[in-house]
Amino acid sequence: MNSGILTFDATKLPRMKIYDFPRGPYPARVRIALAEKNLQSCVQFEMVDLYKGEHKKPAFVATKNYSGTLPVLELDDGTLIAECTAITEYLDALDGAPTLTGRTPREKGLIHMMSKRAELEFLDAISVYFHHATPGLGPNIEVYQNAEWGLRQRDKAVRGMHYFDAVLRTQKFVAGEIFSMADITVIGGLIFAEIVKLPVPAECEALQAWYARMQERPSVKNRVTMSEPAG
Ligand code: GTS
């Protein structure tokens, strides 16, 4: 069986561009996926400064991403792909061996489910907390805040931590026995939790042990420096 990987040569791929914010938790997900797939050299990063509101400028919203968020992947033919899960799916499929998003129908289903849960129950909840119940990106960008909603989402995120702790007590990775996009999404949540100083509860030992293991992966460890020139 030809997995596709034998004939895949990343250096032959047309260059892609990623509209990016290097320390952001969502862009981190795509940076981790790029490194896991060994595709860093195919990508040019273009920084969009969230704290200056560059992602909300009418031109960016009209021509790059309707949602006014990062990251966004731009292909050499001008195709634009936003949403971390969609970008990861695209990158993962390039070599014909989609380990991050699932090789079998069962893997695909489980990874999609757990990644969606990691967004709904954890990462997106922390994001809402950040934008609504903390200064967020500052008064010029956070034009509407609802602190009560933000605090509820913070509590939801802590419940999410307990949920993923329970999952990781019985299996090695978030969606089963292999590292996948679902792990990357929970990692994104924990990166955001650090930014907003929301600690993982001490009793969530399995989640903490798993995160310590994840931080040893080069893709996670080197994610911020990926776009910096060597030397
Ligand atoms: N559902 C989107 C995805 O999965 O890509 C969410 C993207 C998102 O919220 N990105 C953040 C953003 O643009 C980037 S970061 O906060 O992680 O750096 N936030 C800015 C804003 O104003 O919401």
Tab-separated table of C-alpha atoms and ligand atoms in Angstrom:
chain	number	residue	atom	x	y	z
A	1	MET	CA	0.000	0.000	0.000
A	2	ASN	CA	1.356	3.429	-0.893
A	3	SER	CA	0.784	5.751	2.067
A	4	GLY	CA	1.836	8.712	-0.075
A	5	ILE	CA	4.589	9.586	2.382
A	6	LEU	CA	7.244	7.747	0.372
A	7	THR	CA	6.810	10.036	-2.615
A	8	PHE	CA	6.115	13.256	-0.691
A	9	ASP	CA	8.725	16.012	-0.927
A	10	ALA	CA	7.848	19.102	1.133
A	11	THR	CA	10.493	21.204	-0.652
A	12	LYS	CA	8.456	20.896	-3.881
A	13	LEU	CA	5.374	22.459	-2.316
A	14	PRO	CA	4.504	26.021	-3.371
A	15	ARG	CA	5.168	28.478	-0.532
A	16	MET	CA	2.257	29.146	1.796
A	17	LYS	CA	1.663	32.200	3.927
A	18	ILE	CA	0.288	32.224	7.454
A	19	TYR	CA	-1.152	35.384	8.986
A	20	ASP	CA	0.065	34.875	12.488
A	21	PHE	CA	0.551	36.171	16.013
A	22	PRO	CA	3.560	34.235	17.345
A	23	ARG	CA	2.568	34.029	21.026
A	24	GLY	CA	-1.144	33.497	20.469
A	25	PRO	CA	-2.682	30.217	21.638
A	26	TYR	CA	-4.689	29.641	18.444
A	27	PRO	CA	-1.785	30.361	16.067
A	28	ALA	CA	0.276	28.047	18.311
A	29	ARG	CA	-1.976	25.180	17.258
A	30	VAL	CA	-1.057	25.662	13.616
A	31	ARG	CA	2.625	26.163	14.425
A	32	ILE	CA	2.608	22.863	16.332
A	33	ALA	CA	0.850	21.108	13.443
A	34	LEU	CA	3.383	22.534	10.963
A	35	ALA	CA	6.287	21.214	13.021
A	36	GLU	CA	4.667	17.821	13.559
A	37	LYS	CA	4.326	17.543	9.778
A	38	ASN	CA	7.784	18.971	9.119
A	39	LEU	CA	6.380	21.730	6.932
A	40	GLN	CA	7.952	24.788	8.586
A	41	SER	CA	10.207	25.518	5.607
A	42	CYS	CA	7.198	25.778	3.250
A	43	VAL	CA	5.681	28.659	5.169
A	44	GLN	CA	6.201	32.383	5.351
A	45	PHE	CA	4.716	33.997	8.460
A	46	GLU	CA	3.170	37.440	8.356
A	47	MET	CA	2.623	38.994	11.754
A	48	VAL	CA	-0.746	40.656	12.371
A	49	ASP	CA	-0.619	42.590	15.643
A	50	LEU	CA	-3.682	41.748	17.711
A	51	TYR	CA	-2.907	44.408	20.311
A	52	LYS	CA	-3.002	47.045	17.557
A	53	GLY	CA	-6.283	45.608	16.293
A	54	GLU	CA	-4.841	44.808	12.867
A	55	HIS	CA	-7.069	41.706	12.682
A	56	LYS	CA	-10.198	43.868	12.952
A	57	LYS	CA	-9.210	46.362	10.240
A	58	PRO	CA	-11.859	46.419	7.478
A	59	ALA	CA	-9.310	45.421	4.819
A	60	PHE	CA	-8.183	42.325	6.765
A	61	VAL	CA	-11.758	41.266	7.495
A	62	ALA	CA	-12.838	41.857	3.888
A	63	THR	CA	-9.909	40.191	2.147
A	64	LYS	CA	-8.377	37.645	4.569
A	65	ASN	CA	-10.752	36.399	7.249
A	66	TYR	CA	-14.381	37.364	7.732
A	67	SER	CA	-14.117	36.338	11.412
A	68	GLY	CA	-11.356	38.843	12.110
A	69	THR	CA	-9.196	36.255	13.840
A	70	LEU	CA	-5.890	34.479	13.408
A	71	PRO	CA	-4.398	32.312	12.106
A	72	VAL	CA	-5.215	32.318	8.393
A	73	LEU	CA	-3.466	30.188	5.795
A	74	GLU	CA	-3.045	31.608	2.292
A	75	LEU	CA	-2.094	29.281	-0.539
A	76	ASP	CA	-0.091	30.412	-3.571
A	77	ASP	CA	-3.261	30.497	-5.697
A	78	GLY	CA	-4.862	32.924	-3.225
A	79	THR	CA	-7.063	30.370	-1.467
A	80	LEU	CA	-7.660	31.371	2.139
A	81	ILE	CA	-8.252	28.837	4.899
A	82	ALA	CA	-9.127	30.049	8.399
A	83	GLU	CA	-10.054	28.038	11.522
A	84	CYS	CA	-7.274	26.037	13.180
A	85	THR	CA	-8.997	22.715	12.646
A	86	ALA	CA	-9.456	23.371	8.919
A	87	ILE	CA	-5.861	24.557	8.496
A	88	THR	CA	-4.580	21.507	10.375
A	89	GLU	CA	-6.699	19.221	8.229
A	90	TYR	CA	-5.249	20.794	5.077
A	91	LEU	CA	-1.633	20.557	6.260
A	92	ASP	CA	-2.130	17.028	7.539
A	93	ALA	CA	-3.480	15.776	4.217
A	94	LEU	CA	-0.574	17.056	2.111
A	95	ASP	CA	1.679	14.017	2.611
A	96	GLY	CA	-1.075	11.440	2.241
A	97	ALA	CA	-0.553	10.239	5.834
A	98	PRO	CA	-3.016	12.220	7.977
A	99	THR	CA	-1.804	11.187	11.420
A	100	LEU	CA	-3.042	14.351	13.147
A	101	THR	CA	-6.625	14.238	11.892
A	102	GLY	CA	-7.117	10.490	11.472
A	103	ARG	CA	-6.164	7.746	9.059
A	104	THR	CA	-9.269	5.610	9.498
A	105	PRO	CA	-12.948	6.571	9.784
A	106	ARG	CA	-12.814	5.645	13.494
A	107	GLU	CA	-9.740	7.796	14.154
A	108	LYS	CA	-11.211	10.685	12.175
A	109	GLY	CA	-14.470	10.554	14.145
A	110	LEU	CA	-12.788	10.368	17.541
A	111	ILE	CA	-10.238	13.092	16.790
A	112	HIS	CA	-12.899	15.439	15.416
A	113	MET	CA	-15.119	14.840	18.467
A	114	MET	CA	-12.354	15.396	21.006
A	115	SER	CA	-10.947	18.429	19.223
A	116	LYS	CA	-14.404	19.998	19.052
A	117	ARG	CA	-14.882	19.253	22.764
A	118	ALA	CA	-11.483	20.780	23.536
A	119	GLU	CA	-12.617	23.958	21.769
A	120	LEU	CA	-16.146	24.122	23.209
A	121	GLU	CA	-15.396	23.022	26.749
A	122	PHE	CA	-11.963	24.509	27.232
A	123	LEU	CA	-10.026	26.670	24.758
A	124	ASP	CA	-12.871	28.821	23.432
A	125	ALA	CA	-14.190	29.215	26.994
A	126	ILE	CA	-10.839	30.623	28.136
A	127	SER	CA	-10.825	32.920	25.131
A	128	VAL	CA	-14.243	34.298	26.110
A	129	TYR	CA	-13.007	34.757	29.697
A	130	PHE	CA	-9.940	36.642	28.382
A	131	HIS	CA	-11.960	38.954	26.124
A	132	HIS	CA	-14.861	39.575	28.545
A	133	ALA	CA	-13.616	39.390	32.120
A	134	THR	CA	-10.016	40.605	31.834
A	135	PRO	CA	-8.599	43.682	30.036
A	136	GLY	CA	-8.130	41.358	27.046
A	137	LEU	CA	-6.566	43.153	24.094
A	138	GLY	CA	-7.223	46.568	25.668
A	139	PRO	CA	-10.085	49.090	25.570
A	140	ASN	CA	-9.655	50.021	21.916
A	141	ILE	CA	-10.210	46.428	20.773
A	142	GLU	CA	-12.552	45.081	23.472
A	143	VAL	CA	-15.441	47.360	22.569
A	144	TYR	CA	-18.059	45.113	24.204
A	145	GLN	CA	-17.376	43.193	27.395
A	146	ASN	CA	-19.707	41.144	29.568
A	147	ALA	CA	-17.789	40.192	32.703
A	148	GLU	CA	-20.482	37.860	34.055
A	149	TRP	CA	-20.455	35.850	30.834
A	150	GLY	CA	-16.660	35.820	30.887
A	151	LEU	CA	-16.536	34.499	34.453
A	152	ARG	CA	-19.025	31.753	33.635
A	153	GLN	CA	-16.807	30.713	30.755
A	154	ARG	CA	-13.805	30.659	33.092
A	155	ASP	CA	-15.704	28.201	35.321
A	156	LYS	CA	-16.634	26.173	32.260
A	157	ALA	CA	-12.952	25.989	31.303
A	158	VAL	CA	-12.036	24.659	34.753
A	159	ARG	CA	-14.725	21.977	34.343
A	160	GLY	CA	-13.122	21.240	30.983
A	161	MET	CA	-9.781	20.702	32.691
A	162	HIS	CA	-11.413	18.128	34.973
A	163	TYR	CA	-12.992	16.428	31.970
A	164	PHE	CA	-9.709	16.115	30.073
A	165	ASP	CA	-7.979	14.965	33.252
A	166	ALA	CA	-10.498	12.115	33.503
A	167	VAL	CA	-9.939	11.241	29.824
A	168	LEU	CA	-6.163	11.185	30.262
A	169	ARG	CA	-6.359	8.904	33.292
A	170	THR	CA	-7.391	6.066	31.017
A	171	GLN	CA	-5.610	6.794	27.733
A	172	LYS	CA	-2.285	8.159	26.591
A	173	PHE	CA	-3.582	10.927	24.338
A	174	VAL	CA	-6.747	13.016	24.164
A	175	ALA	CA	-8.352	10.996	21.342
A	176	GLY	CA	-6.814	7.618	22.113
A	177	GLU	CA	-3.422	6.042	21.626
A	178	ILE	CA	-1.796	8.463	19.175
A	179	PHE	CA	-0.898	12.154	19.267
A	180	SER	CA	-3.474	14.109	17.247
A	181	MET	CA	-5.120	17.440	16.543
A	182	ALA	CA	-7.187	16.899	19.704
A	183	ASP	CA	-4.001	16.999	21.802
A	184	ILE	CA	-2.956	20.173	19.984
A	185	THR	CA	-6.291	21.803	20.819
A	186	VAL	CA	-5.979	20.985	24.536
A	187	ILE	CA	-2.386	22.272	24.433
A	188	GLY	CA	-3.767	25.521	22.959
A	189	GLY	CA	-6.138	25.706	25.921
A	190	LEU	CA	-3.329	25.221	28.424
A	191	ILE	CA	-1.200	27.868	26.691
A	192	PHE	CA	-4.133	30.269	27.007
A	193	ALA	CA	-4.679	29.198	30.647
A	194	GLU	CA	-1.086	30.218	31.398
A	195	ILE	CA	-1.612	33.608	29.742
A	196	VAL	CA	-4.733	34.339	31.811
A	197	LYS	CA	-3.142	32.784	34.933
A	198	LEU	CA	-5.800	30.119	35.325
A	199	PRO	CA	-3.984	27.245	37.024
A	200	VAL	CA	-4.731	23.592	36.375
A	201	PRO	CA	-6.285	22.295	39.633
A	202	ALA	CA	-3.771	20.292	41.690
A	203	GLU	CA	-6.010	17.232	41.620
A	204	CYS	CA	-5.861	17.099	37.799
A	205	GLU	CA	-2.684	15.032	37.980
A	206	ALA	CA	-3.182	13.130	34.735
A	207	LEU	CA	-3.713	16.363	32.791
A	208	GLN	CA	-0.587	17.872	34.364
A	209	ALA	CA	1.532	14.782	33.633
A	210	TRP	CA	0.293	14.647	30.034
A	211	TYR	CA	1.056	18.383	29.567
A	212	ALA	CA	4.574	17.897	30.934
A	213	ARG	CA	5.046	15.134	28.322
A	214	MET	CA	3.599	17.336	25.581
A	215	GLN	CA	5.997	20.167	26.429
A	216	GLU	CA	8.886	17.838	25.690
A	217	ARG	CA	7.778	17.496	22.081
A	218	PRO	CA	9.965	19.720	19.849
A	219	SER	CA	6.849	20.969	18.024
A	220	VAL	CA	5.469	22.345	21.287
A	221	LYS	CA	8.774	23.448	22.797
A	222	ASN	CA	9.953	25.418	19.736
A	223	ARG	CA	6.631	26.796	18.536
A	224	VAL	CA	7.319	30.480	19.254
A	225	THR	CA	10.841	30.585	17.809
A	226	MET	CA	9.799	28.741	14.629
A	227	SER	CA	9.498	31.939	12.557
A	228	GLU	CA	12.600	33.634	13.972
A	229	PRO	CA	15.706	33.707	11.764
A	230	ALA	CA	18.330	31.160	12.883
A	231	GLY	CA	21.548	32.314	14.587
B	1	GTS	N1	-12.198	29.549	15.807
B	1	GTS	C1	-10.977	30.259	15.452
B	1	GTS	C2	-9.885	29.244	15.088
B	1	GTS	O1	-9.953	28.104	15.541
B	1	GTS	O2	-8.971	29.575	14.326
B	1	GTS	C3	-10.583	31.161	16.620
B	1	GTS	C4	-9.353	31.965	16.300
B	1	GTS	C5	-9.002	32.963	17.395
B	1	GTS	O3	-9.812	33.269	18.303
B	1	GTS	N2	-7.788	33.490	17.272
B	1	GTS	C6	-7.290	34.484	18.207
B	1	GTS	C7	-7.735	35.862	17.763
B	1	GTS	O4	-7.637	36.195	16.609
B	1	GTS	C8	-5.753	34.478	18.131
B	1	GTS	S1	-4.944	34.373	19.718
B	1	GTS	O5	-5.777	35.120	20.665
B	1	GTS	O6	-4.800	32.994	20.047
B	1	GTS	O7	-3.611	35.010	19.504
B	1	GTS	N3	-8.191	36.658	18.745
B	1	GTS	C9	-8.449	38.047	18.550
B	1	GTS	C10	-9.840	38.462	18.800
B	1	GTS	O8	-10.076	39.689	18.773
B	1	GTS	O9	-10.717	37.588	19.003
